[in-house]
Tab-separated table of N, CA and C in Angstrom:
chain	number	residue	atom	x	y	z
A	128	MET	N	-154.418	69.707	-126.615
A	128	MET	CA	-154.273	70.426	-124.633
A	128	MET	C	-155.427	71.062	-124.349
A	129	LYS	N	-156.650	70.083	-123.660
A	129	LYS	CA	-157.316	70.487	-123.761
A	129	LYS	C	-158.149	71.875	-122.296
A	130	LYS	N	-158.474	72.891	-122.178
A	130	LYS	CA	-158.254	73.680	-121.640
A	130	LYS	C	-160.413	73.840	-120.372
A	131	ARG	N	-160.349	73.907	-119.503
A	131	ARG	CA	-161.413	74.597	-119.168
A	131	ARG	C	-161.391	75.467	-117.719
A	132	LEU	N	-162.019	75.801	-117.197
A	132	LEU	CA	-162.637	77.231	-116.716
A	132	LEU	C	-163.217	76.252	-114.962
A	133	VAL	N	-162.454	76.663	-114.257
A	133	VAL	CA	-163.094	75.832	-113.017
A	133	VAL	C	-162.478	76.893	-111.618
A	134	GLY	N	-164.332	76.057	-110.624
A	134	GLY	CA	-164.669	77.480	-109.867
A	134	GLY	C	-163.301	77.009	-108.613
A	135	VAL	N	-162.228	79.087	-107.778
A	135	VAL	CA	-162.559	78.810	-106.599
A	135	VAL	C	-162.316	79.105	-105.799
A	136	ASN	N	-162.065	79.699	-104.476
A	136	ASN	CA	-162.651	80.082	-102.537
A	136	ASN	C	-161.581	81.240	-103.694
A	137	GLU	N	-161.361	81.711	-102.305
A	137	GLU	CA	-160.017	82.911	-101.935
A	137	GLU	C	-158.962	82.795	-102.046
A	138	SER	N	-158.683	82.053	-102.179
A	138	SER	CA	-157.262	80.994	-102.133
A	138	SER	C	-156.835	80.262	-102.281
A	139	GLY	N	-157.974	79.965	-103.684
A	139	GLY	CA	-157.526	79.627	-104.919
A	139	GLY	C	-157.925	77.731	-104.996
A	140	TYR	N	-158.356	77.528	-104.047
A	140	TYR	CA	-159.283	75.617	-104.165
A	140	TYR	C	-160.134	76.088	-104.740
A	141	ARG	N	-160.196	74.360	-105.588
A	141	ARG	CA	-161.495	74.459	-106.054
A	141	ARG	C	-162.092	74.103	-105.161
A	142	VAL	N	-163.169	74.314	-105.361
A	142	VAL	CA	-164.839	73.773	-104.054
A	142	VAL	C	-166.291	74.342	-105.737
A	143	GLY	N	-166.689	73.391	-104.925
A	143	GLY	CA	-168.090	73.278	-106.317
A	143	GLY	C	-168.063	71.466	-105.922
A	144	GLU	N	-168.505	71.213	-107.240
A	144	GLU	CA	-168.521	70.699	-108.752
A	144	GLU	C	-167.120	69.996	-108.933
A	145	ASP	N	-166.560	71.264	-108.923
A	145	ASP	CA	-165.084	71.261	-109.071
A	145	ASP	C	-163.858	70.811	-108.510
A	146	HIS	N	-164.674	70.787	-107.353
A	146	HIS	CA	-163.479	69.694	-106.068
A	146	HIS	C	-162.952	68.708	-106.624
A	147	HIS	N	-162.119	67.866	-106.670
A	147	HIS	CA	-162.074	66.715	-106.778
A	147	HIS	C	-162.193	65.557	-106.243
A	148	GLY	N	-162.904	65.997	-105.166
A	148	GLY	CA	-164.056	64.928	-103.620
A	148	GLY	C	-165.391	65.109	-104.264
A	149	ALA	N	-166.323	66.289	-105.073
A	149	ALA	CA	-167.246	66.232	-105.228
A	149	ALA	C	-167.891	64.538	-105.587
A	150	ARG	N	-169.338	63.957	-105.492
A	150	ARG	CA	-170.099	63.024	-105.423
A	150	ARG	C	-171.286	63.947	-105.496
A	151	LEU	N	-172.005	65.603	-106.206
A	151	LEU	CA	-172.759	66.039	-106.840
A	151	LEU	C	-172.773	67.180	-107.215
A	152	THR	N	-173.287	67.092	-108.399
A	152	THR	CA	-173.176	68.425	-108.464
A	152	THR	C	-173.691	69.580	-107.736
A	153	ASN	N	-172.827	71.528	-108.565
A	153	ASN	CA	-174.283	72.182	-107.844
A	153	ASN	C	-175.505	72.675	-107.911
A	154	HIS	N	-175.760	71.583	-108.682
A	154	HIS	CA	-177.505	71.775	-109.317
A	154	HIS	C	-177.989	69.999	-108.860
A	155	GLU	N	-177.497	69.652	-108.128
A	155	GLU	CA	-177.904	68.943	-107.298
A	155	GLU	C	-178.291	68.850	-105.606
A	156	VAL	N	-176.825	69.671	-105.432
A	156	VAL	CA	-176.600	70.360	-103.872
A	156	VAL	C	-178.381	70.730	-103.599
A	157	ASP	N	-178.663	72.053	-104.721
A	157	ASP	CA	-179.372	73.824	-104.634
A	157	ASP	C	-180.518	72.338	-104.641
A	158	MET	N	-181.338	71.315	-105.358
A	158	MET	CA	-182.447	70.526	-105.040
A	158	MET	C	-182.955	69.901	-104.144
A	159	LEU	N	-181.182	68.905	-103.530
A	159	LEU	CA	-181.235	68.750	-101.865
A	159	LEU	C	-181.335	69.278	-100.854
A	160	ARG	N	-180.831	71.213	-100.770
A	160	ARG	CA	-181.385	71.780	-100.333
A	160	ARG	C	-183.146	72.281	-99.480
A	161	VAL	N	-183.440	72.270	-100.951
A	161	VAL	CA	-185.025	72.600	-101.589
A	161	VAL	C	-185.662	71.059	-101.024
A	162	LEU	N	-185.131	70.309	-101.521
A	162	LEU	CA	-186.194	69.728	-101.140
A	162	LEU	C	-186.566	68.903	-99.600
A	163	HIS	N	-185.268	69.413	-98.204
A	163	HIS	CA	-185.133	69.119	-98.067
A	163	HIS	C	-185.885	70.465	-96.651
A	164	GLU	N	-185.360	71.519	-96.897
A	164	GLU	CA	-186.036	72.646	-96.868
A	164	GLU	C	-187.350	72.882	-96.904
A	165	ASP	N	-188.247	72.731	-97.927
A	165	ASP	CA	-189.488	73.185	-98.818
A	165	ASP	C	-190.163	71.809	-98.684
A	166	GLU	N	-189.718	71.462	-98.761
A	166	GLU	CA	-190.948	69.485	-99.501
A	166	GLU	C	-190.712	69.481	-98.006
A	167	GLY	N	-189.389	69.566	-96.646
A	167	GLY	CA	-190.227	68.537	-95.699
A	167	GLY	C	-189.056	67.024	-95.592
A	168	MET	N	-188.676	67.207	-96.983
A	168	MET	CA	-188.100	65.178	-96.765
A	168	MET	C	-187.501	64.789	-96.228
A	169	SER	N	-186.826	64.280	-95.133
A	169	SER	CA	-185.484	63.573	-94.495
A	169	SER	C	-183.978	63.787	-94.912
A	170	TYR	N	-183.299	62.778	-93.654
A	170	TYR	CA	-182.232	63.101	-94.905
A	170	TYR	C	-181.708	61.821	-95.775
A	171	THR	N	-182.645	60.451	-94.566
A	171	THR	CA	-182.696	59.214	-94.983
A	171	THR	C	-182.746	58.413	-96.484
A	172	VAL	N	-184.246	59.321	-96.709
A	172	VAL	CA	-184.484	58.948	-98.439
A	172	VAL	C	-183.791	60.929	-98.875
A	173	LEU	N	-183.315	61.468	-98.833
A	173	LEU	CA	-182.564	62.744	-99.073
A	173	LEU	C	-181.281	61.455	-100.454
A	174	ALA	N	-180.770	60.267	-99.188
A	174	ALA	CA	-179.513	60.447	-98.681
A	174	ALA	C	-179.565	58.653	-99.912
A	175	GLU	N	-180.979	58.059	-99.639
A	175	GLU	CA	-181.302	56.633	-100.683
A	175	GLU	C	-181.621	58.076	-101.878
A	176	LYS	N	-182.450	58.821	-102.206
A	176	LYS	CA	-182.738	59.081	-103.734
A	176	LYS	C	-181.352	59.774	-104.774
A	177	PHE	N	-179.940	60.422	-103.825
A	177	PHE	CA	-179.272	60.784	-104.391
A	177	PHE	C	-177.797	59.744	-104.074
A	178	ASP	N	-178.083	58.435	-103.800
A	178	ASP	CA	-177.253	57.993	-103.515
A	178	ASP	C	-175.516	58.550	-102.866
A	179	VAL	N	-175.921	58.850	-101.517
A	179	VAL	CA	-174.689	59.496	-101.034
A	179	VAL	C	-175.040	58.362	-99.188
A	180	SER	N	-173.883	59.038	-99.218
A	180	SER	CA	-174.870	58.517	-97.140
A	180	SER	C	-176.230	59.378	-96.390
A	181	LYS	N	-175.899	59.637	-95.177
A	181	LYS	CA	-176.799	60.497	-94.836
A	181	LYS	C	-176.369	61.599	-93.830
A	182	SER	N	-174.619	61.114	-93.173
A	182	SER	CA	-174.783	62.784	-93.045
A	182	SER	C	-173.905	63.149	-94.244
A	183	CYS	N	-172.964	62.700	-94.814
A	183	CYS	CA	-172.733	63.273	-95.942
A	183	CYS	C	-174.471	64.911	-96.862
A	184	VAL	N	-175.537	63.949	-96.137
A	184	VAL	CA	-176.354	65.136	-96.506
A	184	VAL	C	-177.304	65.943	-95.959
A	185	ALA	N	-176.957	65.563	-94.335
A	185	ALA	CA	-177.541	66.467	-93.550
A	185	ALA	C	-176.319	67.369	-93.558
A	186	ASP	N	-175.147	66.718	-93.042
A	186	ASP	CA	-173.335	68.100	-93.604
A	186	ASP	C	-173.844	69.192	-94.572
A	187	ILE	N	-174.436	68.560	-96.146
A	187	ILE	CA	-174.966	69.154	-96.324
A	187	ILE	C	-176.446	70.731	-96.265
A	188	CYS	N	-177.429	70.270	-95.475
A	188	CYS	CA	-177.856	70.840	-95.529
A	188	CYS	C	-177.990	71.107	-94.583
A	189	ARG	N	-177.152	71.578	-94.082
A	189	ARG	CA	-176.539	72.325	-93.148
A	189	ARG	C	-175.462	72.827	-92.752
A	190	TYR	N	-174.726	73.531	-93.521
A	190	TYR	CA	-173.879	74.258	-94.859
A	190	TYR	C	-172.555	73.902	-94.336
A	191	ARG	N	-172.124	72.839	-93.428
A	191	ARG	CA	-171.065	71.317	-93.285
A	191	ARG	C	-170.471	72.120	-94.369
A	192	ARG	N	-170.870	71.888	-94.846
A	192	ARG	CA	-170.139	70.693	-96.106
A	192	ARG	C	-171.252	71.376	-98.116
A	193	ARG	N	-169.879	71.895	-99.014
A	193	ARG	CA	-170.144	72.349	-100.179
A	193	ARG	C	-171.273	73.221	-99.671
A	194	GLY	N	-170.486	75.121	-98.471
A	194	GLY	CA	-170.825	75.715	-97.693
A	194	GLY	C	-170.395	76.998	-98.923
A	195	GLN	N	-168.519	77.032	-99.441
A	195	GLN	CA	-168.203	78.029	-100.307
A	195	GLN	C	-168.954	77.736	-101.315
A	196	VAL	N	-168.933	78.978	-102.356
A	196	VAL	CA	-169.840	79.793	-103.526
A	196	VAL	C	-168.603	80.526	-103.581
A	197	SER	N	-168.579	79.867	-105.628
A	197	SER	CA	-166.975	80.366	-106.353
A	197	SER	C	-166.522	81.948	-106.185
A	198	ILE	N	-165.676	82.535	-105.588
A	198	ILE	CA	-165.788	84.280	-106.404
A	198	ILE	C	-164.959	84.372	-107.500
A	199	LYS	N	-163.805	82.938	-108.307
A	199	LYS	CA	-163.519	83.478	-109.578
A	199	LYS	C	-162.897	82.005	-110.049
A	200	PHE	N	-163.390	81.867	-111.202
A	200	PHE	CA	-162.757	81.142	-112.599
A	200	PHE	C	-160.804	80.781	-112.334
A	201	LYS	N	-160.648	79.756	-112.565
A	201	LYS	CA	-158.828	79.922	-112.685
A	201	LYS	C	-158.852	79.070	-113.841
A	202	MET	N	-158.311	78.474	-115.400
A	202	MET	CA	-158.357	78.146	-116.051
A	202	MET	C	-157.357	76.702	-116.166
A	203	ILE	N	-158.060	75.903	-116.317
A	203	ILE	CA	-157.078	74.880	-116.035
A	203	ILE	C	-156.809	73.716	-117.109
A	204	GLY	N	-155.197	72.853	-117.598
A	204	GLY	CA	-155.259	72.461	-118.413
A	204	GLY	C	-155.210	70.903	-118.392
A	205	TRP	N	-155.473	70.587	-119.224
A	205	TRP	CA	-154.338	68.863	-119.532
A	205	TRP	C	-154.490	68.165	-120.950
A	206	VAL	N	-153.535	67.398	-120.940
A	206	VAL	CA	-153.524	66.765	-122.673
A	206	VAL	C	-154.394	65.057	-122.170
A	207	SER	N	-155.228	64.870	-123.149
A	207	SER	CA	-155.850	63.910	-123.660
A	207	SER	C	-155.536	62.942	-124.734
C-alpha cells in the first residue's frame, strides 16, 4: 500500500492541487495570478496558455476558485 500526504482545509476536505477536480497545480495557479496581476495578461490569453476555460481563469484571478489554502495535511493510502 502506497501512502501520500494531501492538503486539507479546516473541515478536512482536500484543497488545491490535491482536490479530485483540480486541473492546475498550485504552482500554475500562482503563475496565472502573477501573469494577470503583474504582467497584465488577459483572461483569454491565459486560458489558451494554461488550457482551461476563460471563466476558470477569471474565477482563479478573482479568488472565487482555488482561494483556500491547506491548513493541515492528511495521510491517505491506496493499493496499486
